[in-house]
Amino acid sequence: MRIGIIIGRIGDVDGVALETEKWIEVLKRMGHEIFILSGRFKRSIVGEDHETLIPGLSFFSPECEWEQNRAFFFPPDEPSELLDHLHRVSDGLAIRMFKWMMQNKIDIILSENASALPAHLTMGMAIKKLVDNTGIPIVCHDHDFSWERGKRYYTPFPEVEQIINETFPMQIPHAKHAVINTYARNFLKDNFNIPSIVVPNVMDFDKPYGVKDDYNSDLLKCIGLNNNNIVLFQITRIVKRKGIETALELIDRLDDKNIKLVVTGSAADDDRKGYYRELINIIKKRKLEDQVLFAHHRILNDRGTTHDGKKIYSLSDAYAHATACTYFSTYEGFGNAFVEAVLAKTPIFVNNYKPVFWPDIGSKGFKVVMIEESKLTDEAVAEVDKIIHNKKLQTEIGEFNYNLGKLLFSYDVLQEKLEILFSSL
């Protein structure tokens, strides 16, 4: 079949874009032909002849930023100008989507979070209009929803709230929905009477990952450590829900100056760097300056070089040198960092983050040190201490979790789910 994907941005490192690339790889393996309509291509994914750019679909387009500000952040006194904009722009986008669909002879639309989260109102409205008026089959890959974001999508205008309620999620009878966790599936069923299938985030278990090689052999040295250190990696962005303060408490309570914590992510998404400053204050208060490193300038998603010619290491390189990983998040839609650690055969210490970890991951039998409500118990600290000082135990845990992960979160599992989703369309 000829599958047309509509997505705000692609080729980037955000979760939606990364999982979409995995779907594309498996769908192509299944024999489908893929076309992409997006507001932003960071790089080519399926070849330029199968990629169509409409800048207005970008989250960073003037249209999107204007409507987000008027609907949520800086609402005017009354909504008439906003409502006129939403209907007029979405009509125009729907027409352009229809032309793209006809020119490429699209059989099925795949909406990548564009029909779930109102981060781009007119894009979601346009997709709904396209499907309403043409009857084309659609699969909605729903990564997250407005009710999971607190007050982020609160609007004072009942008319805008109605648009959101009718559009996000899509409620057209023939639309199929794929969600990334059990909580979302239950919420859609209980609140919208929408059936859905859980398709977990996956990794390619057939490719080496987190393996030491000549390129990454000097990683620890380049970030100021040595091979004798016991290095715990926090491979996440610096945002409050990642619970990095719990990892700092763990380092402090282990009371061993040879144990180091490396935080790989940046604070680019941390509002006004408030959480980052909070972490710095904790580090100073606990006197952990020599044990905590922030390495976002040298560790990114992929290998490369800095502007002055220094090596940039990938996340896979970071996992290769991790004695273990800390992952004390309080909330996640799924938890890619967990599956990455499993793929890299790296022990992981985790908080039972809501609403996903125990129902969708933890209850499956993985060997982890798990805490509740971000509270480090003496037993948990002792268990961590035992693991990080025992290479044989690290290997046993890593191998066990890898084999279980391959059964649950591999591309083969994704293919089985996609066959269910697309076969009846």
Short mmCIF file of C-alpha atoms in Angstrom, two decimals:
data_model
loop_
_atom_site.label_atom_id
_atom_site.label_comp_id
_atom_site.label_asym_id
_atom_site.label_seq_id
_atom_site.Cartn_x
_atom_site.Cartn_y
_atom_site.Cartn_z
CA MET A 1 0.00 0.00 0.00
CA ARG A 2 0.96 3.65 -0.40
CA ILE A 3 1.01 5.12 3.10
CA GLY A 4 1.05 8.90 3.56
CA ILE A 5 2.49 10.13 6.84
CA ILE A 6 1.54 13.58 8.15
CA ILE A 7 3.88 14.88 10.87
CA GLY A 8 4.93 18.28 12.19
CA ARG A 9 8.66 17.55 12.00
CA ILE A 10 10.76 14.55 11.02
CA GLY A 11 14.45 13.66 11.20
CA ASP A 12 14.79 15.25 14.63
CA VAL A 13 15.55 13.71 18.04
CA ASP A 14 12.14 14.19 19.68
CA GLY A 15 10.28 11.02 20.63
CA VAL A 16 7.55 11.32 17.99
CA ALA A 17 10.06 11.76 15.17
CA LEU A 18 12.29 8.92 16.36
CA GLU A 19 9.45 6.43 16.72
CA THR A 20 8.03 7.46 13.35
CA GLU A 21 11.34 6.56 11.72
CA LYS A 22 11.14 3.11 13.29
CA TRP A 23 7.61 2.66 11.96
CA ILE A 24 8.80 3.73 8.51
CA GLU A 25 11.63 1.20 8.57
CA VAL A 26 9.31 -1.66 9.51
CA LEU A 27 6.50 -0.59 7.15
CA LYS A 28 8.99 -0.55 4.27
CA ARG A 29 10.21 -3.98 5.35
CA MET A 30 6.58 -5.12 5.10
CA GLY A 31 6.50 -3.92 1.48
CA HIS A 32 4.63 -0.63 1.84
CA GLU A 33 5.61 2.54 -0.02
CA ILE A 34 5.98 5.58 2.24
CA PHE A 35 5.28 9.25 1.50
CA ILE A 36 5.84 12.00 4.05
CA LEU A 37 4.10 15.37 4.37
CA SER A 38 5.77 17.55 7.01
CA GLY A 39 6.43 21.10 8.10
CA ARG A 40 10.10 20.42 8.71
CA PHE A 41 12.63 17.88 7.44
CA LYS A 42 15.83 17.93 9.51
CA ARG A 43 17.18 15.41 6.98
CA SER A 44 15.77 13.21 4.24
CA ILE A 45 14.08 10.04 5.47
CA VAL A 46 12.59 8.24 2.44
CA GLY A 47 14.06 10.21 -0.47
CA GLU A 48 13.12 13.66 -1.68
CA ASP A 49 10.75 12.35 -4.36
CA HIS A 50 8.60 10.88 -1.56
CA GLU A 51 8.81 13.91 0.74
CA THR A 52 6.64 17.04 0.57
CA LEU A 53 7.31 20.16 2.61
CA ILE A 54 4.51 22.47 3.73
CA PRO A 55 6.20 24.98 6.09
CA GLY A 56 2.85 25.89 7.65
CA LEU A 57 2.72 22.42 9.26
CA SER A 58 5.81 23.17 11.33
CA PHE A 59 5.40 23.81 15.06
CA PHE A 60 7.76 26.76 14.52
CA SER A 61 5.77 28.33 11.69
CA PRO A 62 4.37 31.84 12.25
CA GLU A 63 0.84 30.45 11.83
CA CYS A 64 1.28 27.80 14.51
CA GLU A 65 3.02 30.12 16.97
CA TRP A 66 0.35 32.79 16.47
CA GLU A 67 -2.56 30.43 17.09
CA GLN A 68 -0.87 28.79 20.12
CA ASN A 69 -0.27 32.22 21.67
CA ARG A 70 -3.85 33.39 21.01
CA ALA A 71 -5.48 30.14 22.11
CA PHE A 72 -3.38 29.36 25.21
CA PHE A 73 -0.57 31.69 26.26
CA PHE A 74 -1.75 35.26 25.51
CA PRO A 75 -5.47 35.08 24.73
CA PRO A 76 -7.15 38.29 23.51
CA ASP A 77 -10.36 39.67 24.98
CA GLU A 78 -12.53 37.78 22.50
CA PRO A 79 -11.77 34.94 20.06
CA SER A 80 -13.34 36.01 16.74
CA GLU A 81 -10.02 36.72 14.97
CA LEU A 82 -8.55 33.45 16.27
CA LEU A 83 -11.56 31.40 15.21
CA ASP A 84 -11.53 32.96 11.74
CA HIS A 85 -7.83 32.11 11.47
CA LEU A 86 -8.32 28.50 12.62
CA HIS A 87 -11.08 27.75 10.11
CA ARG A 88 -9.52 29.65 7.21
CA VAL A 89 -6.00 28.23 7.62
CA SER A 90 -7.18 24.67 8.29
CA ASP A 91 -9.33 24.83 5.13
CA GLY A 92 -6.28 25.83 3.13
CA LEU A 93 -4.13 23.10 4.67
CA ALA A 94 -6.84 20.49 4.03
CA ILE A 95 -6.91 21.43 0.33
CA ARG A 96 -3.13 21.13 0.08
CA MET A 97 -3.27 17.77 1.90
CA PHE A 98 -5.92 16.58 -0.55
CA LYS A 99 -3.77 17.56 -3.55
CA TRP A 100 -0.77 15.75 -2.01
CA MET A 101 -2.92 12.70 -1.35
CA MET A 102 -4.21 12.60 -4.93
CA GLN A 103 -0.86 13.31 -6.60
CA ASN A 104 0.81 10.46 -4.70
CA LYS A 105 -2.20 8.11 -4.89
CA ILE A 106 -2.18 7.64 -1.11
CA ASP A 107 -4.15 4.61 0.16
CA ILE A 108 -3.92 5.26 3.90
CA ILE A 109 -3.06 8.29 6.05
CA LEU A 110 -0.85 7.87 9.12
CA SER A 111 -1.23 10.84 11.47
CA GLU A 112 1.78 11.08 13.77
CA ASN A 113 0.50 12.67 16.98
CA ALA A 114 -1.07 15.44 14.87
CA SER A 115 -4.54 14.11 15.76
CA ALA A 116 -3.77 13.60 19.44
CA LEU A 117 -2.01 16.63 20.91
CA PRO A 118 -3.26 20.16 20.07
CA ALA A 119 0.29 21.47 19.64
CA HIS A 120 -0.69 22.53 16.10
CA LEU A 121 -4.40 23.28 16.01
CA THR A 122 -4.84 23.93 12.29
CA MET A 123 -2.86 20.84 11.28
CA GLY A 124 -5.11 18.61 13.38
CA MET A 125 -8.23 20.36 12.11
CA ALA A 126 -7.06 20.01 8.50
CA ILE A 127 -6.45 16.28 8.87
CA LYS A 128 -9.93 15.86 10.32
CA LYS A 129 -11.45 17.80 7.41
CA LEU A 130 -9.44 15.73 4.91
CA VAL A 131 -10.63 12.43 6.39
CA ASP A 132 -14.21 13.65 6.89
CA ASN A 133 -14.57 14.77 3.30
CA THR A 134 -12.75 11.94 1.52
CA GLY A 135 -13.40 8.93 3.74
CA ILE A 136 -9.75 7.85 3.34
CA PRO A 137 -8.64 5.25 5.91
CA ILE A 138 -6.47 6.69 8.68
CA VAL A 139 -4.29 5.35 11.48
CA CYS A 140 -3.66 7.81 14.31
CA HIS A 141 -0.39 7.15 16.14
CA ASP A 142 -1.15 8.91 19.43
CA HIS A 143 1.93 9.58 21.57
CA ASP A 144 0.47 11.97 24.13
CA PHE A 145 -2.68 13.95 24.84
CA SER A 146 -3.66 17.36 26.19
CA TRP A 147 -4.94 15.99 29.51
CA GLU A 148 -1.46 14.63 30.23
CA ARG A 149 0.03 18.14 30.09
CA GLY A 150 -1.63 19.77 33.09
CA LYS A 151 -2.81 23.30 32.22
CA ARG A 152 -0.66 23.65 29.09
CA TYR A 153 -3.70 23.47 26.77
CA TYR A 154 -6.18 25.38 28.90
CA THR A 155 -8.06 28.01 26.89
CA PRO A 156 -10.54 30.58 28.18
CA PHE A 157 -12.62 30.28 24.99
CA PRO A 158 -15.41 27.65 24.91
CA GLU A 159 -15.33 27.68 21.09
CA VAL A 160 -11.64 26.70 21.04
CA GLU A 161 -12.21 24.12 23.76
CA GLN A 162 -14.94 22.59 21.60
CA ILE A 163 -12.57 22.37 18.63
CA ILE A 164 -10.01 20.62 20.82
CA ASN A 165 -12.58 18.20 22.24
CA GLU A 166 -13.84 17.29 18.76
CA THR A 167 -10.43 17.04 17.08
CA PHE A 168 -7.87 15.78 19.62
CA PRO A 169 -8.18 12.81 19.61
CA MET A 170 -9.77 12.16 16.23
CA GLN A 171 -13.22 10.63 16.72
CA ILE A 172 -14.15 9.61 13.19
CA PRO A 173 -15.64 6.07 13.32
CA HIS A 174 -13.35 4.47 10.73
CA ALA A 175 -10.14 5.94 12.24
CA LYS A 176 -7.85 3.43 13.92
CA HIS A 177 -5.80 4.45 16.94
CA ALA A 178 -2.43 3.22 18.18
CA VAL A 179 -1.31 4.41 21.63
CA ILE A 180 1.98 3.86 23.43
CA ASN A 181 0.74 2.67 26.82
CA THR A 182 -2.11 0.90 28.60
CA TYR A 183 -3.19 4.01 30.49
CA ALA A 184 -3.89 5.85 27.22
CA ARG A 185 -5.80 2.88 25.83
CA ASN A 186 -8.02 2.74 28.90
CA PHE A 187 -8.55 6.51 28.93
CA LEU A 188 -9.61 6.60 25.28
CA LYS A 189 -12.04 3.76 25.84
CA ASP A 190 -13.52 5.09 29.08
CA ASN A 191 -13.82 8.76 28.05
CA PHE A 192 -14.34 8.68 24.28
CA ASN A 193 -15.44 5.09 23.61
CA ILE A 194 -12.50 4.83 21.19
CA PRO A 195 -10.90 1.39 20.89
CA SER A 196 -7.13 1.38 20.37
CA ILE A 197 -4.15 -0.94 20.23
CA VAL A 198 -1.06 -0.49 22.41
CA VAL A 199 2.08 -0.30 20.29
CA PRO A 200 5.07 0.11 22.61
CA ASN A 201 8.12 2.12 21.70
CA VAL A 202 10.73 -0.27 20.33
CA MET A 203 14.42 -0.61 19.48
CA ASP A 204 16.26 -2.61 16.82
CA PHE A 205 17.60 -5.61 18.76
CA ASP A 206 19.34 -6.94 15.63
CA LYS A 207 21.91 -4.11 15.54
CA PRO A 208 24.82 -3.69 17.99
CA TYR A 209 24.14 -1.00 20.57
CA GLY A 210 26.12 0.22 23.57
CA VAL A 211 29.25 -1.60 22.44
CA LYS A 212 32.82 -0.42 23.09
CA ASP A 213 34.90 0.19 19.96
CA ASP A 214 37.91 2.20 18.75
CA TYR A 215 35.84 5.37 18.28
CA ASN A 216 34.42 5.51 21.80
CA SER A 217 37.43 4.02 23.63
CA ASP A 218 38.48 7.48 24.84
CA LEU A 219 35.02 8.72 25.83
CA LEU A 220 35.59 8.70 29.60
CA LYS A 221 38.96 10.41 29.25
CA CYS A 222 37.48 13.11 27.02
CA ILE A 223 34.85 14.03 29.61
CA GLY A 224 37.35 14.05 32.47
CA LEU A 225 37.03 10.53 33.87
CA ASN A 226 39.10 7.36 33.75
CA ASN A 227 38.46 3.67 33.22
CA ASN A 228 38.81 2.95 36.94
CA ASN A 229 35.81 5.08 37.82
CA ILE A 230 32.43 3.52 38.46
CA VAL A 231 30.32 5.59 36.07
CA LEU A 232 26.54 5.90 36.31
CA PHE A 233 24.90 7.60 33.33
CA GLN A 234 21.72 9.69 33.38
CA ILE A 235 20.88 9.58 29.65
CA THR A 236 18.01 12.06 29.59
CA ARG A 237 17.31 15.73 29.06
CA ILE A 238 17.51 18.05 32.06
CA VAL A 239 13.84 18.62 32.85
CA LYS A 240 12.18 18.34 36.23
CA ARG A 241 10.17 15.18 35.59
CA LYS A 242 13.39 13.23 34.97
CA GLY A 243 14.05 13.12 38.73
CA ILE A 244 17.78 13.80 38.47
CA GLU A 245 17.83 15.04 42.07
CA THR A 246 17.17 11.44 43.15
CA ALA A 247 20.25 10.31 41.21
CA LEU A 248 22.27 12.98 43.06
CA GLU A 249 20.95 11.69 46.38
CA LEU A 250 21.98 8.17 45.34
CA ILE A 251 25.54 9.27 44.54
CA ASP A 252 25.76 11.02 47.90
CA ARG A 253 24.45 8.04 49.87
CA LEU A 254 26.75 5.56 48.13
CA ASP A 255 29.58 7.57 49.74
CA ASP A 256 32.36 6.53 47.35
CA LYS A 257 34.34 9.25 45.57
CA ASN A 258 35.16 6.82 42.75
CA ILE A 259 31.48 6.71 41.75
CA LYS A 260 30.62 9.35 39.15
CA LEU A 261 27.32 10.50 37.64
CA VAL A 262 27.30 11.72 34.03
CA VAL A 263 24.22 13.62 32.82
CA THR A 264 24.21 13.53 29.02
CA GLY A 265 21.24 15.75 28.15
CA SER A 266 21.08 19.52 27.93
CA ALA A 267 18.86 21.99 29.78
CA ALA A 268 17.51 23.47 26.54
CA ASP A 269 13.95 22.43 27.46
CA ASP A 270 14.24 23.54 31.09
CA ASP A 271 12.13 26.67 31.54
CA ARG A 272 14.54 29.53 32.37
CA LYS A 273 17.06 26.89 33.57
CA GLY A 274 15.28 26.77 36.92
CA TYR A 275 15.63 23.01 37.39
CA TYR A 276 19.26 23.05 36.27
CA ARG A 277 20.06 25.69 38.89
CA GLU A 278 18.23 23.58 41.48
CA LEU A 279 20.50 20.63 40.61
CA ILE A 280 23.63 22.80 40.84
CA ASN A 281 22.57 23.94 44.32
CA ILE A 282 22.06 20.31 45.41
CA ILE A 283 25.48 19.39 44.06
CA LYS A 284 27.12 22.22 46.00
CA LYS A 285 25.17 21.47 49.19
CA ARG A 286 26.09 17.78 49.08
CA LYS A 287 29.69 18.55 47.98
CA LEU A 288 29.40 16.43 44.84
CA GLU A 289 31.28 18.77 42.48
CA ASP A 290 33.95 16.14 41.78
CA GLN A 291 31.42 13.36 41.20
CA VAL A 292 28.82 14.89 38.84
CA LEU A 293 29.51 15.85 35.23
CA PHE A 294 27.26 17.47 32.62
CA ALA A 295 28.36 16.17 29.22
CA HIS A 296 25.78 17.42 26.72
CA HIS A 297 28.49 19.26 24.78
CA ARG A 298 30.23 15.97 23.94
CA ILE A 299 27.39 13.40 23.93
CA LEU A 300 24.52 13.80 21.47
CA ASN A 301 22.16 11.48 19.65
CA ASP A 302 24.68 10.67 16.90
CA ARG A 303 28.43 10.83 16.41
CA GLY A 304 30.02 13.90 14.87
CA THR A 305 32.44 16.72 15.62
CA THR A 306 32.19 20.04 17.46
CA HIS A 307 32.85 23.35 15.72
CA ASP A 308 36.48 23.15 16.89
CA GLY A 309 36.99 19.58 15.68
CA LYS A 310 36.49 17.62 18.91
CA LYS A 311 34.73 14.24 18.79
CA ILE A 312 31.05 14.03 19.60
CA TYR A 313 29.90 10.70 20.97
CA SER A 314 26.50 9.07 20.47
CA LEU A 315 24.06 7.85 23.10
CA SER A 316 25.13 4.32 22.13
CA ASP A 317 28.72 5.28 22.99
CA ALA A 318 27.56 6.56 26.39
CA TYR A 319 25.77 3.29 27.18
CA ALA A 320 28.94 1.39 26.19
CA HIS A 321 30.80 2.98 29.11
CA ALA A 322 27.99 2.96 31.68
CA THR A 323 28.38 0.72 34.70
CA ALA A 324 24.67 1.31 35.15
CA CYS A 325 22.02 3.93 34.39
CA THR A 326 19.83 6.05 36.63
CA TYR A 327 16.27 6.70 35.46
CA PHE A 328 14.26 8.13 38.33
CA SER A 329 11.60 9.89 36.24
CA THR A 330 8.30 10.76 37.88
CA TYR A 331 6.32 10.71 34.62
CA GLU A 332 6.88 9.30 31.13
CA GLY A 333 4.63 8.53 28.17
CA PHE A 334 6.63 5.35 27.72
CA GLY A 335 10.33 5.52 28.55
CA ASN A 336 12.74 5.09 25.66
CA ALA A 337 15.76 5.42 27.94
CA PHE A 338 14.68 2.25 29.72
CA VAL A 339 14.52 0.22 26.50
CA GLU A 340 17.84 1.70 25.37
CA ALA A 341 19.51 0.51 28.59
CA VAL A 342 18.00 -2.94 28.10
CA LEU A 343 19.29 -3.03 24.51
CA ALA A 344 22.75 -1.96 25.71
CA LYS A 345 22.72 -4.70 28.38
CA THR A 346 23.18 -2.04 31.06
CA PRO A 347 21.68 -2.39 34.57
CA ILE A 348 19.17 0.34 35.34
CA PHE A 349 17.87 1.91 38.54
CA VAL A 350 14.35 3.27 38.10
CA ASN A 351 11.51 5.06 39.84
CA ASN A 352 8.08 3.52 39.28
CA TYR A 353 7.13 6.44 37.04
CA LYS A 354 3.50 7.15 36.27
CA PRO A 355 1.44 6.06 34.55
CA VAL A 356 3.45 3.55 32.53
CA PHE A 357 6.32 1.79 34.21
CA TRP A 358 4.72 -0.96 36.25
CA PRO A 359 1.72 -1.79 34.00
CA ASP A 360 3.64 -1.76 30.70
CA ILE A 361 7.27 -2.50 31.61
CA GLY A 362 8.10 -3.30 35.22
CA SER A 363 5.51 -6.06 35.64
CA LYS A 364 7.01 -7.97 32.69
CA GLY A 365 9.84 -9.31 34.85
CA PHE A 366 12.86 -7.09 34.18
CA LYS A 367 15.61 -7.20 36.80
CA VAL A 368 15.89 -3.63 38.08
CA VAL A 369 16.30 -1.72 41.30
CA MET A 370 12.93 0.02 41.53
CA ILE A 371 11.89 2.66 44.03
CA GLU A 372 8.44 4.13 44.72
CA GLU A 373 7.50 7.83 44.84
CA SER A 374 11.16 8.83 44.30
CA LYS A 375 12.11 7.60 47.77
CA LEU A 376 15.52 5.93 48.07
CA THR A 377 15.34 3.29 50.79
CA ASP A 378 18.36 1.84 52.55
CA GLU A 379 17.57 -1.48 50.85
CA ALA A 380 17.56 0.10 47.39
CA VAL A 381 20.87 1.89 47.99
CA ALA A 382 22.44 -1.34 49.27
CA GLU A 383 21.21 -3.23 46.20
CA VAL A 384 22.63 -0.57 43.88
CA ASP A 385 25.93 -0.70 45.75
CA LYS A 386 26.08 -4.47 45.30
CA ILE A 387 25.41 -4.32 41.55
CA ILE A 388 27.86 -1.55 40.64
CA HIS A 389 30.72 -3.37 42.41
CA ASN A 390 30.03 -6.77 40.84
CA LYS A 391 30.84 -7.09 37.11
CA LYS A 392 29.52 -10.65 36.95
CA LEU A 393 26.17 -9.55 38.37
CA GLN A 394 26.06 -6.63 35.91
CA THR A 395 26.56 -9.06 33.03
CA GLU A 396 23.88 -11.45 34.29
CA ILE A 397 21.34 -8.64 34.70
CA GLY A 398 22.22 -7.18 31.31
CA GLU A 399 21.83 -10.46 29.45
CA PHE A 400 18.57 -11.34 31.18
CA ASN A 401 16.99 -7.96 30.49
CA TYR A 402 18.23 -7.95 26.88
CA ASN A 403 16.60 -11.31 26.11
CA LEU A 404 13.33 -10.24 27.72
CA GLY A 405 13.44 -6.88 25.94
CA LYS A 406 13.90 -8.58 22.59
CA LEU A 407 10.69 -10.53 23.21
CA LEU A 408 8.72 -7.42 24.17
CA PHE A 409 10.18 -4.31 22.49
CA SER A 410 11.86 -5.36 19.23
CA TYR A 411 11.12 -4.53 15.60
CA ASP A 412 9.52 -7.98 15.26
CA VAL A 413 6.97 -6.98 17.91
CA LEU A 414 6.35 -3.71 16.09
CA GLN A 415 5.77 -5.56 12.81
CA GLU A 416 3.18 -7.81 14.45
CA LYS A 417 1.33 -4.74 15.75
CA LEU A 418 1.49 -2.92 12.41
CA GLU A 419 0.17 -5.96 10.58
CA ILE A 420 -2.88 -5.88 12.86
CA LEU A 421 -3.34 -2.12 12.35
CA PHE A 422 -2.96 -1.98 8.56
CA SER A 423 -4.16 -5.38 7.37
CA SER A 424 -7.88 -4.59 7.71
CA LEU A 425 -7.59 -1.23 5.95
#
